[in-house]
mmCIF file of C-alpha atoms in Angstrom:
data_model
loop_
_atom_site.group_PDB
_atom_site.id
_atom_site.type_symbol
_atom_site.label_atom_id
_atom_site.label_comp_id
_atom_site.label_asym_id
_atom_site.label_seq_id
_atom_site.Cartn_x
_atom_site.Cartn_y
_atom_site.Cartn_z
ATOM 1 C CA UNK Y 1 17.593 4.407 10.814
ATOM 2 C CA UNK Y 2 17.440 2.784 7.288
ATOM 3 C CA UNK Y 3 19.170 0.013 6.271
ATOM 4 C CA UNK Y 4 20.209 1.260 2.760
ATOM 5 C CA UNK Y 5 23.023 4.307 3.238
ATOM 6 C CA UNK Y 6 21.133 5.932 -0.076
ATOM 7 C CA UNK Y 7 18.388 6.572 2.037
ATOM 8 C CA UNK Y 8 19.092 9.971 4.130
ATOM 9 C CA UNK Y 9 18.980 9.127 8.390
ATOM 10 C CA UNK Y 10 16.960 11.527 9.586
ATOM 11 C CA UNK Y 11 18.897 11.759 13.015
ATOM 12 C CA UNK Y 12 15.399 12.240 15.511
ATOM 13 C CA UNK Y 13 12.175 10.444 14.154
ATOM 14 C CA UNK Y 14 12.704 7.242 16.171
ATOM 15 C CA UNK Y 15 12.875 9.497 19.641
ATOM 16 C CA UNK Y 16 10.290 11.870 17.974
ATOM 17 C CA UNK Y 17 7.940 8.761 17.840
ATOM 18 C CA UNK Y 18 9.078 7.370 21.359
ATOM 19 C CA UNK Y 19 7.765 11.001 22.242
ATOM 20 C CA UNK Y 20 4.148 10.466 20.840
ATOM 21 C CA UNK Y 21 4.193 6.962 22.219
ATOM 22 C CA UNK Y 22 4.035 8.232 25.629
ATOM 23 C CA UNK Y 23 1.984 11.370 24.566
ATOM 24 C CA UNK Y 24 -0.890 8.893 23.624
ATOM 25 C CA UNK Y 25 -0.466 6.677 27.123
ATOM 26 C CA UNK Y 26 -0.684 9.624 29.121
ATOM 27 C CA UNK Y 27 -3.614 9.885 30.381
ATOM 28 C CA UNK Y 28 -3.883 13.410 31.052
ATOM 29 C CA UNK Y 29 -2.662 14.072 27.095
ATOM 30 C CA UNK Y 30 -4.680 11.042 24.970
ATOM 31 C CA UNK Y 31 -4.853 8.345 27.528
ATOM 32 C CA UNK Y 32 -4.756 5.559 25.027
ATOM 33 C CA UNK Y 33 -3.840 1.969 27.480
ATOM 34 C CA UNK Y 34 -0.238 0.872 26.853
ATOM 35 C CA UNK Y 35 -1.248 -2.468 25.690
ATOM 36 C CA UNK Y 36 -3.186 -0.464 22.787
ATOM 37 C CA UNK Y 37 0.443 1.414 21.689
ATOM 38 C CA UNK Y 38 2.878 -0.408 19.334
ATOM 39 C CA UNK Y 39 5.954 1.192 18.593
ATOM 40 C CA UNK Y 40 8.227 0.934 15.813
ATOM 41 C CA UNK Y 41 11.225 2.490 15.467
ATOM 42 C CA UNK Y 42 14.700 1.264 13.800
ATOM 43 C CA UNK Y 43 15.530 -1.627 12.401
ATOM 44 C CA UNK Y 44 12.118 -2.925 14.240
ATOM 45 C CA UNK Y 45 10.353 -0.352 11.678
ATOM 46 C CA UNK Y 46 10.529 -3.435 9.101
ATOM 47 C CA UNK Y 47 8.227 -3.498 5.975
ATOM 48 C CA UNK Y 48 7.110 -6.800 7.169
ATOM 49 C CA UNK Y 49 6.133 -5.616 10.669
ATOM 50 C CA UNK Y 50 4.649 -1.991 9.227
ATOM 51 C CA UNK Y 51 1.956 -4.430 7.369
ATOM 52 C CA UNK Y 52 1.609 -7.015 9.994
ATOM 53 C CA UNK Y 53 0.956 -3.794 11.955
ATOM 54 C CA UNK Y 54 -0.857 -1.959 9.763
ATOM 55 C CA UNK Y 55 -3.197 -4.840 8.387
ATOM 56 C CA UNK Y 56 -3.529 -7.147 11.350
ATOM 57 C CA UNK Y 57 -2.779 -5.671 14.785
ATOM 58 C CA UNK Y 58 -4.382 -2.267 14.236
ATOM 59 C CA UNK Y 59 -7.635 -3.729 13.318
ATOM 60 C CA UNK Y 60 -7.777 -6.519 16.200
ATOM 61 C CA UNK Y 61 -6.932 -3.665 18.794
ATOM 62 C CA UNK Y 62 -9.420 -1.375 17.589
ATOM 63 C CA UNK Y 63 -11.951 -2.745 16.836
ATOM 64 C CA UNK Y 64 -15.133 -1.371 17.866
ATOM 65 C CA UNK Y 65 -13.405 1.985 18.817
ATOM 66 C CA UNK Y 66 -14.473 5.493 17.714
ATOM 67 C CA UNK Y 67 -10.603 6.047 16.891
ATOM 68 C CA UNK Y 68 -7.734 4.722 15.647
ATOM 69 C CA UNK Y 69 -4.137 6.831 15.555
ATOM 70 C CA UNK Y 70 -1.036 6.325 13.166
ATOM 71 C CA UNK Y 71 2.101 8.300 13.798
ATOM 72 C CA UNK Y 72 4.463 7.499 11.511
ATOM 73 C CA UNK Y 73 8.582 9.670 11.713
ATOM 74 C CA UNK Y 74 10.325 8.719 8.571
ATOM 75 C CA UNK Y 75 10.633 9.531 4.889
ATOM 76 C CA UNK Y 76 7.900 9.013 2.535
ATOM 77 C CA UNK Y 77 7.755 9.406 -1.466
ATOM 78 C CA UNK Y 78 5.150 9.590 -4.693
ATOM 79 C CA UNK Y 79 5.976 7.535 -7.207
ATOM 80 C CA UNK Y 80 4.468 6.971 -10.513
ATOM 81 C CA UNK Y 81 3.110 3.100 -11.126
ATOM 82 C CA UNK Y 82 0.419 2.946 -14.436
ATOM 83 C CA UNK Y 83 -0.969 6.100 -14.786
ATOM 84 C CA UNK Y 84 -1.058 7.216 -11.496
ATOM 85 C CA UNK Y 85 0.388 8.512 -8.521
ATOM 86 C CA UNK Y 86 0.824 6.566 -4.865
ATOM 87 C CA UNK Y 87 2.313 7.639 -2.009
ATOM 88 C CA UNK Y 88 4.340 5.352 -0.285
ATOM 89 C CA UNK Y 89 5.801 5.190 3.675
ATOM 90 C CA UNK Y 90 9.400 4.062 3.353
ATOM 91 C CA UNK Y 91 10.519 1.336 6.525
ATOM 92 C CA UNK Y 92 13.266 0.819 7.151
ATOM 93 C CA UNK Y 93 14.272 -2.366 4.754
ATOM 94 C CA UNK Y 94 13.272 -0.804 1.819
ATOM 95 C CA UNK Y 95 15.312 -0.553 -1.083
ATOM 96 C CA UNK Y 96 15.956 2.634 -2.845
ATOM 97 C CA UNK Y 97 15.220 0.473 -6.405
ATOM 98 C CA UNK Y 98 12.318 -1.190 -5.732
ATOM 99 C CA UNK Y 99 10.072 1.560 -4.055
ATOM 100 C CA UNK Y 100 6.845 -0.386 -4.907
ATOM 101 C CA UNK Y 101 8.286 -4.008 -4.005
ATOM 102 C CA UNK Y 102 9.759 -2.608 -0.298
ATOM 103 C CA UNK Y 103 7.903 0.571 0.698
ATOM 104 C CA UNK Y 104 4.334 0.258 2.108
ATOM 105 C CA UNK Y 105 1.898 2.104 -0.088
ATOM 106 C CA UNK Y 106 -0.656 4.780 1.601
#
């Protein structure tokens, strides 16, 4: 779910990544520990918590490990900033104006 109505719902990414969430705890599928799984989803799917996650929990919990796993169900866009072009995850705060102030860049 987004926050701004000018960004489209897309009506089955937050049960899509429930799904993977208990994909990756089963142990007979990927067997990651549940402590080890964050999920996002909704209004919980926050830029501010997608960068605490991304940037701070994520390397604490793996460190050391041979693998690391992002799943990420939800819309993403390239925009143009200098002379280049950067891909950006949209969370579910962002605002539709400010892509590079309120998206989380790739």
């Amino acid at each position: 779910a987004y926050r701004s109505a000018r960004i489209a719902p897309l009506r089955y990414a937050a049960r899509d990544a429930r799904a993977f969430a208990r994909l990756a705890a089963d142990p007979e599928v990927c067997g990651f520990a549940r402590d080890d799984i964050r999920l996002l989803a909704d209004d919980r799917a926050s830029r501010r918590d997608l960068v605490r996650g991304l940037s701070r929990w994520l390397p604490e919990r793996s460190a050391g490990a041979d693998l690391a796993l992002v799943y990420f169900a939800g819309h993403g866009v390239v925009e143009r900033v200098g002379g280049r072009e950067e891909g950006y995850l949209i969370p579910h705060d962002a605002d539709p104006d400010d892509i590079a102030g309120g998206a989380v860049a790739m």
